[in-house]
Coordinates of C-alpha atoms in Angstrom, one line a residue:
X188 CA 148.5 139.5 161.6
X189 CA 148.2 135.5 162.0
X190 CA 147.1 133.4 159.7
X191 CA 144.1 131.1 159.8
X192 CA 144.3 128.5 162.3
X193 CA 147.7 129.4 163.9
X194 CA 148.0 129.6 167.6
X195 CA 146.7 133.4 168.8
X196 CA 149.4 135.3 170.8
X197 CA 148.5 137.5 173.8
X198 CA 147.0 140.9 173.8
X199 CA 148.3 142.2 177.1
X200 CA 148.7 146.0 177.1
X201 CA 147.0 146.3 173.5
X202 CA 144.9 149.3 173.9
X203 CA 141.2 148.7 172.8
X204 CA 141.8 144.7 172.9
X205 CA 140.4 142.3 175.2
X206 CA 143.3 140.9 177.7
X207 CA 144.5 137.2 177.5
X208 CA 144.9 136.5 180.8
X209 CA 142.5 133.2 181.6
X210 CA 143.9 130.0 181.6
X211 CA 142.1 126.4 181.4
X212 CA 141.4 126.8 185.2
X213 CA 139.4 130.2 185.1
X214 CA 137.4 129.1 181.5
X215 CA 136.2 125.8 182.9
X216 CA 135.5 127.6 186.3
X217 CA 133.3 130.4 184.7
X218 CA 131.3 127.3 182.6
X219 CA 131.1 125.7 186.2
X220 CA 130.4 128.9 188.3
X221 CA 127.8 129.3 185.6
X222 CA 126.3 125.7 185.6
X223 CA 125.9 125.6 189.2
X224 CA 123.8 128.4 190.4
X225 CA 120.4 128.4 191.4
X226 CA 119.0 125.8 189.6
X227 CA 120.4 123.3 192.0
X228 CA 118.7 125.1 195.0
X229 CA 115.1 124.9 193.1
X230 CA 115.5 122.1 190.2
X231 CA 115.2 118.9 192.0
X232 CA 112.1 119.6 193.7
X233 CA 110.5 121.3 190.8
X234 CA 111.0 118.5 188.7
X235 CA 109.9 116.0 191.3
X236 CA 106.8 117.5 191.1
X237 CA 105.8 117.7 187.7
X238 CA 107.3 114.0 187.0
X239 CA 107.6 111.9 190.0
X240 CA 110.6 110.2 190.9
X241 CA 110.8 109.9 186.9
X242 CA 112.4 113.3 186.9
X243 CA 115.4 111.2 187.1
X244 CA 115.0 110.3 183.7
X245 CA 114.5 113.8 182.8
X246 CA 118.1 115.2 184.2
X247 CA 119.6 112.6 182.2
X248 CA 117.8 113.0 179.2
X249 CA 118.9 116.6 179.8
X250 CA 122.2 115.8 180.6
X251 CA 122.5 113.9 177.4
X252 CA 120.9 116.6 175.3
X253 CA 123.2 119.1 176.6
X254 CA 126.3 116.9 176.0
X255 CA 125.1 116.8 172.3
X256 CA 125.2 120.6 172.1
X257 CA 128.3 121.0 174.3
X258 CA 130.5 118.4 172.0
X259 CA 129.4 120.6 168.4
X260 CA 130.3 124.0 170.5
X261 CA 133.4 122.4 171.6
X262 CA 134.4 121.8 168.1
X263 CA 133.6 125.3 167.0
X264 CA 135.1 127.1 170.2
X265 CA 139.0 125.6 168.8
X266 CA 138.2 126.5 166.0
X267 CA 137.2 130.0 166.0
X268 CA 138.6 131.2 169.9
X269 CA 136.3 134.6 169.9
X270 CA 134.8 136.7 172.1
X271 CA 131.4 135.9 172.0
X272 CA 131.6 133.3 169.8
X273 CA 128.1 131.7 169.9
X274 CA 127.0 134.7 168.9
X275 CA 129.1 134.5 165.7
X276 CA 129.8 131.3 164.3
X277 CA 126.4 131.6 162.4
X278 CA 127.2 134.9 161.2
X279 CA 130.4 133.2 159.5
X280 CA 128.3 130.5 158.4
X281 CA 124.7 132.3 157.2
X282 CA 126.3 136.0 156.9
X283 CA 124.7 138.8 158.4
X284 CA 121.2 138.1 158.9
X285 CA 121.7 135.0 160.8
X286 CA 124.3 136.4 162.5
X287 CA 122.2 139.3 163.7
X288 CA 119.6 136.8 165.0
X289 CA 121.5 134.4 166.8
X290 CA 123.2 137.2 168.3
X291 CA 120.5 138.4 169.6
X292 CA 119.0 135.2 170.8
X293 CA 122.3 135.1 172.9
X294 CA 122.2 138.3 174.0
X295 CA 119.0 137.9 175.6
X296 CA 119.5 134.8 177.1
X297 CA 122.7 136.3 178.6
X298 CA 121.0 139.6 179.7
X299 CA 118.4 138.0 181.9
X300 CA 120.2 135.1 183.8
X301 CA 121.7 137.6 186.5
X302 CA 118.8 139.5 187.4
X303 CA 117.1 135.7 187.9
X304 CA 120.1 134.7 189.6
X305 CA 119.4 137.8 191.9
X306 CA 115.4 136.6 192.4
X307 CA 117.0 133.6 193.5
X308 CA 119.2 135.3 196.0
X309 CA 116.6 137.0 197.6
X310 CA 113.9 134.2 197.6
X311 CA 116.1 132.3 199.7
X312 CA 117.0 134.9 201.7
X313 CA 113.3 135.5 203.0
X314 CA 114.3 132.3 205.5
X315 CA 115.7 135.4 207.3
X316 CA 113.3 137.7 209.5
X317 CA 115.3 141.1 208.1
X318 CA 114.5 140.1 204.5
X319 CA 111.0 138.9 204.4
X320 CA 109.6 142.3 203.8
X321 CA 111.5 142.0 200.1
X322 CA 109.1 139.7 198.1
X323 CA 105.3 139.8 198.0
X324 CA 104.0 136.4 199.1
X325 CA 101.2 135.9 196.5
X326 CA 103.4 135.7 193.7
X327 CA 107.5 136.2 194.6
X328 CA 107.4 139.6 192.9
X329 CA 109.5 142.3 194.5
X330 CA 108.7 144.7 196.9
X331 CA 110.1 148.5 197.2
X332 CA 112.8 147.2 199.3
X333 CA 113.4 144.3 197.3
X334 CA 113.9 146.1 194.1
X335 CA 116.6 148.7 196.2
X336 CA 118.5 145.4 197.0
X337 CA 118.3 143.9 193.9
X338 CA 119.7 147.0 192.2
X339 CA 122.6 147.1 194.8
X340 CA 123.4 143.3 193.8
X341 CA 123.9 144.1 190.6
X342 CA 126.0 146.7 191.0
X343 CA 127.8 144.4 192.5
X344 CA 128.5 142.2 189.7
X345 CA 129.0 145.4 187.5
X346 CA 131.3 146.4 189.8
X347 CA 133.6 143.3 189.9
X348 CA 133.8 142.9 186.5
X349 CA 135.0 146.4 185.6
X350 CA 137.9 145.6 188.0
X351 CA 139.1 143.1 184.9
X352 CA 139.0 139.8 183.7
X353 CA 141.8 138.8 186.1
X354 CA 140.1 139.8 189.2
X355 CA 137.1 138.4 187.8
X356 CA 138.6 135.0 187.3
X357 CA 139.9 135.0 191.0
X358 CA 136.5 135.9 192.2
X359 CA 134.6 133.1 190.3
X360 CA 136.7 130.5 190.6
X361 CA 136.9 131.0 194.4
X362 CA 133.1 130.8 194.3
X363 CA 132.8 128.1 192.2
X364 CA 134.8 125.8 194.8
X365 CA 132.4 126.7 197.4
X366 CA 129.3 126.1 194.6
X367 CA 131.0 122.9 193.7
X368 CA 131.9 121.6 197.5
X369 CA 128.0 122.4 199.2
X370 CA 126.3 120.2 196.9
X371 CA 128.7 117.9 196.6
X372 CA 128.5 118.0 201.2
X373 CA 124.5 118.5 200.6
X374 CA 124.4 114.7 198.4
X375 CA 126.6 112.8 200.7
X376 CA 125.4 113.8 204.1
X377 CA 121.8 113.7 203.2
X378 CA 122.6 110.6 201.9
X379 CA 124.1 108.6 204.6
X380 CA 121.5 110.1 207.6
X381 CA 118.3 109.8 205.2
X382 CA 117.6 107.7 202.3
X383 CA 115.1 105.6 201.6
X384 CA 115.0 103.8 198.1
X385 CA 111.1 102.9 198.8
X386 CA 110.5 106.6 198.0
X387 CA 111.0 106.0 194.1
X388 CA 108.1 103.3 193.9
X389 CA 105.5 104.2 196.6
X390 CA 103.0 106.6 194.0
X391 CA 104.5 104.8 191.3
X392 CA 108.0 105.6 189.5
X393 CA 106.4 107.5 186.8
X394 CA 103.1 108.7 188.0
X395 CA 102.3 111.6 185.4
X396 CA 103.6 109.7 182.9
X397 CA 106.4 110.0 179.5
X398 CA 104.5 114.2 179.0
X399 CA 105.9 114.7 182.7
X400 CA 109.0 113.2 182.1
X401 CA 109.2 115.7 178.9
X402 CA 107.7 118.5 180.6
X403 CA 109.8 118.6 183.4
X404 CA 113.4 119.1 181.1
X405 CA 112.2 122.4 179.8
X406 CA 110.1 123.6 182.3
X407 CA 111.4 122.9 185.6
X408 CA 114.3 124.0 185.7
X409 CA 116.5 121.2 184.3
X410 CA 118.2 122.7 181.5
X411 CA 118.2 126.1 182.8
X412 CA 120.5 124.4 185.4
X413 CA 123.0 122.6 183.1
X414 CA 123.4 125.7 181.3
X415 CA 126.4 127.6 181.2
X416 CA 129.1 125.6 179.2
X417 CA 129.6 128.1 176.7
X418 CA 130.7 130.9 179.1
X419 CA 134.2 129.7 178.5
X420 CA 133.2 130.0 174.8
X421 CA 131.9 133.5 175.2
X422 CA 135.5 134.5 177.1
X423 CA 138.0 132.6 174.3
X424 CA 138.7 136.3 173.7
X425 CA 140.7 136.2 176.8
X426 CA 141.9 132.6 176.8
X427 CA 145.7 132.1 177.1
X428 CA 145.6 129.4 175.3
X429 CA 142.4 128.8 173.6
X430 CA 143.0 126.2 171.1
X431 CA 143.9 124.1 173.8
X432 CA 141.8 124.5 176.4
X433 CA 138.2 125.6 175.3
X434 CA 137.4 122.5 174.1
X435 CA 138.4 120.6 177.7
X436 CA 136.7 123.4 179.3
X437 CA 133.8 122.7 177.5
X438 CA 133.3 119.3 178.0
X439 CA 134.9 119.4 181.5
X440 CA 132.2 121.5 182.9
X441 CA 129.6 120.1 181.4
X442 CA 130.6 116.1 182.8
X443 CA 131.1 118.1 186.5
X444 CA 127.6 119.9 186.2
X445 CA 125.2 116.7 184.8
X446 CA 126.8 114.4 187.6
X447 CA 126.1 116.7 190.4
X448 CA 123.0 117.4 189.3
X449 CA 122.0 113.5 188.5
X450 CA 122.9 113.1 192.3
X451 CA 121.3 115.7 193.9
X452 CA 117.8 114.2 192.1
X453 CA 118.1 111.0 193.4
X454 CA 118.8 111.7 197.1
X455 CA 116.1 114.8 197.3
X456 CA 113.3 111.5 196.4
X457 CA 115.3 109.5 198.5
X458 CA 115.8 111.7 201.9
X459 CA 112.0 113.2 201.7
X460 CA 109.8 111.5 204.5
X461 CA 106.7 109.8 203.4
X462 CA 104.7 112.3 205.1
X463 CA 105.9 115.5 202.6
X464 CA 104.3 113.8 199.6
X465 CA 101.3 111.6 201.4
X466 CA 99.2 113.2 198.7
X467 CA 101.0 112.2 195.5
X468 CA 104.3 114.1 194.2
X469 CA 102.3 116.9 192.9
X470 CA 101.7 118.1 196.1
X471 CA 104.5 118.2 197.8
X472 CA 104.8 120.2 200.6
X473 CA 106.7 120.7 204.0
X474 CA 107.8 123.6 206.3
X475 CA 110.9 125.5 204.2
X476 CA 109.5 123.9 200.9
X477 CA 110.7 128.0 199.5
X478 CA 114.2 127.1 199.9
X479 CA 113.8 123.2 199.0
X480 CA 117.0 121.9 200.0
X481 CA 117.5 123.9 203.5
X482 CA 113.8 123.2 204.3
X483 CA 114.5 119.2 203.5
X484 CA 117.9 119.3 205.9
X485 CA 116.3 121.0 209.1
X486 CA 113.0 118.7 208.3
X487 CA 115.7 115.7 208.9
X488 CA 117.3 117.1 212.3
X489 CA 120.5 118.8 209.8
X490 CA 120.2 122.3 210.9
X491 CA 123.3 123.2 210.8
X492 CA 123.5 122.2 207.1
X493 CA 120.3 124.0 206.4
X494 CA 122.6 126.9 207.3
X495 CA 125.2 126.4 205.0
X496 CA 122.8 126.1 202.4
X497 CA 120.8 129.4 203.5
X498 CA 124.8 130.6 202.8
X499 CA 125.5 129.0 200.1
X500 CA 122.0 130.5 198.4
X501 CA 123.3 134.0 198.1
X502 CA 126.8 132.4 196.9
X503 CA 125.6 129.9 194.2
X504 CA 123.2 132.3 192.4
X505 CA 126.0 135.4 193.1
X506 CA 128.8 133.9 191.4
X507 CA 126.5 132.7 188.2
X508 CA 125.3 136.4 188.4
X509 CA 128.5 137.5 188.0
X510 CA 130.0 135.4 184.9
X511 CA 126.6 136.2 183.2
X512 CA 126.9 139.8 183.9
X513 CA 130.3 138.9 181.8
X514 CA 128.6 137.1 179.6
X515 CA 126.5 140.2 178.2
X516 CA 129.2 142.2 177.9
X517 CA 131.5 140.0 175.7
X518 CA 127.9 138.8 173.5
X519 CA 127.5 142.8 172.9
X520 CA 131.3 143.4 172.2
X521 CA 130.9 140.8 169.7
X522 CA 127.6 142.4 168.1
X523 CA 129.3 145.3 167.5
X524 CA 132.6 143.4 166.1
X525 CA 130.2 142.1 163.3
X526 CA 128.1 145.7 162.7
X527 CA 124.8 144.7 164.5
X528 CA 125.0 147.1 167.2
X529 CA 126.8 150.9 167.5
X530 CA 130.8 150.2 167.7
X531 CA 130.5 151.8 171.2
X532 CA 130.2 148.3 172.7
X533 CA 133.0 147.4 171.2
X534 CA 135.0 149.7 173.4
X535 CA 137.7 148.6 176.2
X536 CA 138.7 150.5 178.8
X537 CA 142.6 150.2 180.2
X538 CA 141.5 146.9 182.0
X539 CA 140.5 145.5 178.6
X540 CA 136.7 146.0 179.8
X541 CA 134.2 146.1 177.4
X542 CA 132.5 149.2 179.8
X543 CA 129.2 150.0 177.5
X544 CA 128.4 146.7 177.5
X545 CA 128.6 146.4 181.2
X546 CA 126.5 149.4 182.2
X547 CA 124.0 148.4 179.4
X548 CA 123.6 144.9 180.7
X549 CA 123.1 147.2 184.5
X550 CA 120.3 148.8 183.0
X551 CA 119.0 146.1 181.4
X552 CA 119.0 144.0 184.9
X553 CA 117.3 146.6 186.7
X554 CA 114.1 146.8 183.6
X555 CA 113.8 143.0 184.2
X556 CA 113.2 143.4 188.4
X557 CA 110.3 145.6 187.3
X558 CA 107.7 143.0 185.7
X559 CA 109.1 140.0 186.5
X560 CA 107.4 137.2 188.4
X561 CA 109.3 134.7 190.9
X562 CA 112.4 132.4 189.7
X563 CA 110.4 129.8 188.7
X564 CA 108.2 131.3 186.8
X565 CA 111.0 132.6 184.3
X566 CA 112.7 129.0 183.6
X567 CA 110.8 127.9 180.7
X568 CA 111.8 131.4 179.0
X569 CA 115.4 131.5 179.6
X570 CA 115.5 127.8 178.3
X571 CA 114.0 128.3 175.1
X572 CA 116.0 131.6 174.5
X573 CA 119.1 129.7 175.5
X574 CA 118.3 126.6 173.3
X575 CA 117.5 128.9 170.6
X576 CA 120.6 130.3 170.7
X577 CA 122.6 127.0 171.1
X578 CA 120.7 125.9 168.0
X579 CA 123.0 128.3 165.6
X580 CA 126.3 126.1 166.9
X581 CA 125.1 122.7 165.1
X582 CA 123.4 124.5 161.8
X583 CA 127.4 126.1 161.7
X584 CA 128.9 123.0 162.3
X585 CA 127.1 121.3 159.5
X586 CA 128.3 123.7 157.3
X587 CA 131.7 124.4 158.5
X588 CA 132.0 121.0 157.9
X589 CA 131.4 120.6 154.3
X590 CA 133.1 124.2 153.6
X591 CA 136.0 124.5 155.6
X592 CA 137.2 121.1 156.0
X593 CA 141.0 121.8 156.2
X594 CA 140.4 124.4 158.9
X595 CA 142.6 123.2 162.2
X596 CA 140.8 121.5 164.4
X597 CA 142.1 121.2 168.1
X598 CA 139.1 119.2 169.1
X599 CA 137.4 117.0 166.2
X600 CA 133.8 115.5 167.7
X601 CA 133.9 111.7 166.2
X602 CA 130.7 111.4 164.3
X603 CA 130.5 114.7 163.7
X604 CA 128.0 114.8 160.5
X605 CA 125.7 112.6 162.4
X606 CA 125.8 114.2 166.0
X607 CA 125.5 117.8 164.7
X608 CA 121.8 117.3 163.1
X609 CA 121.1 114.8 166.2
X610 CA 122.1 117.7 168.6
X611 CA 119.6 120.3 166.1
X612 CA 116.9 118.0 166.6
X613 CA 117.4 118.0 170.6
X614 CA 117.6 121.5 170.7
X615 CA 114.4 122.0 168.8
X616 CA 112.9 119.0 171.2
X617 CA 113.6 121.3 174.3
X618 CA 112.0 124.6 172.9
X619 CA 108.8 122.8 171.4
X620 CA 108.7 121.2 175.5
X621 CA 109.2 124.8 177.1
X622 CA 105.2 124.7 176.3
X623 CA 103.3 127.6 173.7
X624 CA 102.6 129.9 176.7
X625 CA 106.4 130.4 176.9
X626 CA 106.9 130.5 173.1
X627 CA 104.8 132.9 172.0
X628 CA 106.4 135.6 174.7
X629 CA 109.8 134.2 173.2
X630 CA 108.3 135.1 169.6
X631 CA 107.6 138.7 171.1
X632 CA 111.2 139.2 172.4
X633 CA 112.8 138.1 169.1
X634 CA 110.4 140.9 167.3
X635 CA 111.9 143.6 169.6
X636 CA 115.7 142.2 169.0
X637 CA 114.8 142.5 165.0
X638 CA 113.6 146.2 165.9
X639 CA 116.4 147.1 167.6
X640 CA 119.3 145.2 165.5
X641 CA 117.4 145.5 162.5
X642 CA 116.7 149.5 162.7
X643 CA 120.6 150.1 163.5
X644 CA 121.2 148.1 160.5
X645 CA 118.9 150.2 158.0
X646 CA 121.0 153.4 160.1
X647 CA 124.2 152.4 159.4
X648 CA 123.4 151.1 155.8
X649 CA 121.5 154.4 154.8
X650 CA 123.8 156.9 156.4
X651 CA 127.0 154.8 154.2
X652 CA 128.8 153.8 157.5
X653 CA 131.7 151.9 157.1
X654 CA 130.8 149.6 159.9
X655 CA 127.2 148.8 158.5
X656 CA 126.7 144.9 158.1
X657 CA 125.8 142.7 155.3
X658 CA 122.7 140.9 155.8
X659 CA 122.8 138.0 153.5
X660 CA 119.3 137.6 152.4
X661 CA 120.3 134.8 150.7
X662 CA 122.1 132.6 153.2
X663 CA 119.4 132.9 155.6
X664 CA 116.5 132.5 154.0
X665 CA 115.6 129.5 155.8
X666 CA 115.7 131.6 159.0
X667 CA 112.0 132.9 159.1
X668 CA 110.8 129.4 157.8
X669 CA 112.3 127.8 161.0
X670 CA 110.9 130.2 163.4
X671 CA 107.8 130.3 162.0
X672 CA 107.2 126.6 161.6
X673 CA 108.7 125.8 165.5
X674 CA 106.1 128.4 166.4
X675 CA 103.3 126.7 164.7
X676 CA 104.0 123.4 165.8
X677 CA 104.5 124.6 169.4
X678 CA 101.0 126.4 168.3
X679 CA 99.2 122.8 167.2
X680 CA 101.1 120.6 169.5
X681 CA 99.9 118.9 173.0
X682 CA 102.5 120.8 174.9
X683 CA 100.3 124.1 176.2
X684 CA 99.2 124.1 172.2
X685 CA 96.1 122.9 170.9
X686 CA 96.2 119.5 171.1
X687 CA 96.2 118.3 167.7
X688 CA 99.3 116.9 167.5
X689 CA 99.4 113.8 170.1
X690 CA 102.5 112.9 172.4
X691 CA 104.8 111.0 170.3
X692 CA 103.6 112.1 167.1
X693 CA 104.7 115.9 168.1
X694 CA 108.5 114.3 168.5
X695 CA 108.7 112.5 164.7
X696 CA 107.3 115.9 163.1
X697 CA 109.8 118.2 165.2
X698 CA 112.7 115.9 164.2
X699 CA 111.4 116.0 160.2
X700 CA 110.6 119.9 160.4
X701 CA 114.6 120.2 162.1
X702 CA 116.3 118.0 159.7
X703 CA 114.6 119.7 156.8
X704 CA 115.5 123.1 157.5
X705 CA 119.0 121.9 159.2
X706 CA 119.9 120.4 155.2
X707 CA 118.2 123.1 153.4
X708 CA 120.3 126.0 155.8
X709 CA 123.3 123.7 154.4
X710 CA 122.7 124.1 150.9
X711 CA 121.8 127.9 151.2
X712 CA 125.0 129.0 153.8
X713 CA 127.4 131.4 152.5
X714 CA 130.0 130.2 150.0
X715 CA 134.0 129.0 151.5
X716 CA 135.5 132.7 150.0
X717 CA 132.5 134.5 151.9
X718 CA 133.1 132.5 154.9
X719 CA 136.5 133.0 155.0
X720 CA 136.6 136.7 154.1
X721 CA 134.6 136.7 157.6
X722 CA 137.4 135.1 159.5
X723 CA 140.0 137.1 157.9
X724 CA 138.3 140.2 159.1
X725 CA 137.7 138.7 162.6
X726 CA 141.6 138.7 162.4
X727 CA 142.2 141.9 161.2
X728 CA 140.3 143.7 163.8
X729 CA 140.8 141.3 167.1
X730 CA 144.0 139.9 166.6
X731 CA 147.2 141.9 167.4
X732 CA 150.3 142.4 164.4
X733 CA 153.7 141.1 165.5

């Protein structure tokens, strides 16, 4: 056994332990492969349309808010290189409870990206006479046919990830320089055959005003795109060197991501003839607007880039299909690495595999192609679940902070104490935005998770299993309080609410309610033995005696 905070050695060939075999290259690749998927083929013009040419604005307001969460995680991720770690730094910091809920919140923002990533594929796909038959027109939903091939792709992704983490890491990082390279073509030829800066003033810069500019973060598709840093958080488990390089990988993948994406808004306004939005941004409209950015490079003589993009729409959402397929294995493994769920997940196969967790998160995909609705409909509930989850990273920091302040540190984030509740409030900014139509499904999902968690809990407890988790009452008592209260204010709020709390006023009582309960969860978290009985235990059962 190590002690805390010195370096981690290799697990190759430990039966029943993950495999250390992904260096800086492969963890910054699977944030990157995961960061550019298919919100890059739809983002830009959704957001164009709910906030003008303002939507600028919006990725980097996004941009900024995901930096804020990416700089805390990176912190966290040298500090504590876990499988699945953003499912368990706030079980270190809040015990059991807390960790039970986060982890869920991270599961199920894990377990639905592919099978969207998959809706993606095949809503672009429809350019193509064989594969128009697989959605129904009124509202994207799959057909008979469609459901077959969406069951086949991800079998795929099963597939390739029982192969290993090595072969996966090949695999995504030679998709992610294709994901990387396209946009990068799409922004520079576009720009130099079609851009006109007259675009950004001719209905006005921001014609639906600072609510659009709002809006369009959570509910276009803006930080659904940009996220996807953590996936080199959720693989630390496998990290050669993870002190090292999960905090570059962090922060690397999160700079490459916001400035493609920054790019890629300004010269979709700027290469769009006047004729597509005669009518005002919100109708926007043009022959291939399903496929925005193909559509936009045959409407402006490119057809043979509106090719490569046809291609690179079954690559871009495939590879970030793939690392999340990962991503749900290695948030399960760690569930059951902390008691939440049956040790079962916890299981590797020779490969170092997590195997349950793979087939579950198959089954899983294949429930979600039955009653869901086209990509864009699911953005604002992905977002909130994955903001959610993100949330956990500051509310640990804050108490990590104060508790464990001679804990190495590979990465220290300057201005930590301030940034961290800065970064709480942002995160609570986004999920009030995602609108109360999307919350209140989000409320529904979180009962189910407390259901499932929370009945194998009262199993394991009443049946005196060894594995059976604490849940710090305690610690967490702030927990319900914050839901609750985000819910309500959603509820009340001028964002799909009520209306009866107006624009601006909405922001000042979502940063009070988060500062209040981001103190108060500092005051209640566990106490330094408690917290570092966790780690030791983390140790005993993930990291390898010399």
């Amino acid at each position: 056994m190590v002690s805390v905070g010195q370096a981690i050695p290799e697990t190759k060939g430990i039966p029943g332990g993950l495999r250390r075999d992904v260096g800086l290259v492969g963890l910054m690749w699977a944030s990157v492969g995961s960061i550019i998927g298919s919100g890059w083929l739809y983002g830009a013009k959704n957001a164009v349309v709910m906030a003008g040419p303002a939507a600028v604005i919006s990725w980097v307001i996004g941009a900024v808010a995901i930096v804020l969460l990416a700089l805390v995680h990176a912190e966290l991720g040298g500090m504590f290189p876990i499988a699945g770690g953003t499912a368990r730094y706030p079980h270190y910091a809040f015990g059991g409870l807390a960790g039970m809920s986060f982890g869920w919140f991270s599961w199920l923002q894990a377990a639905t990206v592919a099978p969207i990533e998959v809706e993606a594929m095949i809503g672009y796909a429809g350019h193509w006479r064989w594969a128009q038959g697989f959605q129904h027109a009124k509202d994207g939903t799959l057909t008979t046919s469609g459901f077959v091939v969406a069951v086949v792709l991800m079998a795929v992704f099963v597939v390739v990830n029982f192969l290993g983490v090595r072969v996966l890491a090949h695999t995504n990082s030679a998709a992610t320089w294709w994901k990387v390279a396209v946009p990068l073509a799409a922004i520079f030829v576009i720009a130099v055959i079609n851009f006109h800066p007259h675009n950004f003033t001719v209905h006005g810069f921001a014609p639906f005003g600072a609510k659009g500019v709002l809006s369009a973060i959570s509910s276009s598709g803006i930080i659904f795109a940009l996220l996807g840093f953590e996936q080199a958080i959720q693989l630390a488990g496998e990290s050669r060197d993870p002190k090292r390089d999960l905090p570059r990988a962090t922060l690397g993948s999160v700079a490459i991501g916001a400035a493609i994406y920054v790019l890629l808004q300004i010269v979709f306004i700027a290469a769009l003839p006047l004729s597509t939005f005669a009518h005002g941004w919100a109708k926007l409209d043009y022959a291939g607007i399903s496929g925005p950015w193909a559509g936009l490079a045959t409407l402006v003589g490119l057809g043979w880039l509106s090719v490569v993009l046809y291609l690179d729409a079954v690559v871009s959402p495939g590879g970030t299909g793939l690392i999340y397929t990962t991503a749900t294995s290695r948030v399960s493994y760690g569930l059951a690495r902390n008691g939440y769920a049956p040790k079962i997940f916890a299981r590797t196969d020779a490969r170092g595999v997590p195997w349950f967790g793979l087939v579950i998160s198959f089954v899983t995909g294949v429930i979600c192609f039955l009653p869901f609705p086209s990509w864009q409909q699911l953005v604002s509930f992905i977002t909130s679940a994955s903001v959610l989850m993100y949330a956990g990273a500051p509310l640990a920091y804050g108490v990590f902070a104060d508790r464990l302040p001679h804990h190495e540190r590979p990465y220290r984030l300057p201005g930590g104490k301030v940034l961290s509740p800065l970064s709480f409030v942002v995160a609570n900014l986004i999920i009030y935005w995602s609108t109360w139509d999307t919350l209140w499904r989000l409320g529904v999902a979180i009962v189910l998770g407390y259901l499932l968690l929370g009945g194998y809990a009262w199993y394991a407890t009443s049946t005196g299993r060894p594995d059976a988790p604490r849940l710090d009452w305690k610690a967490a008592r702030w927990l319900p309080v914050y839901l609750l209260g985000m819910g309500v204010i959603s509820w009340q709020g001028g964002f799909g609410g009520r209306g009866h709390i107006g624009l601006w006023w909405d922001i000042v009582v979502v940063a009070a309610f988060s500062l209040g309960i981001y103190y108060w969860a500092k005051t209640s978290a566990s106490r330094p033995e408690e917290i570092q009985r966790s780690i030791r235990e983390i140790e005993v059962t993930e990291v390898p005696a010399h």
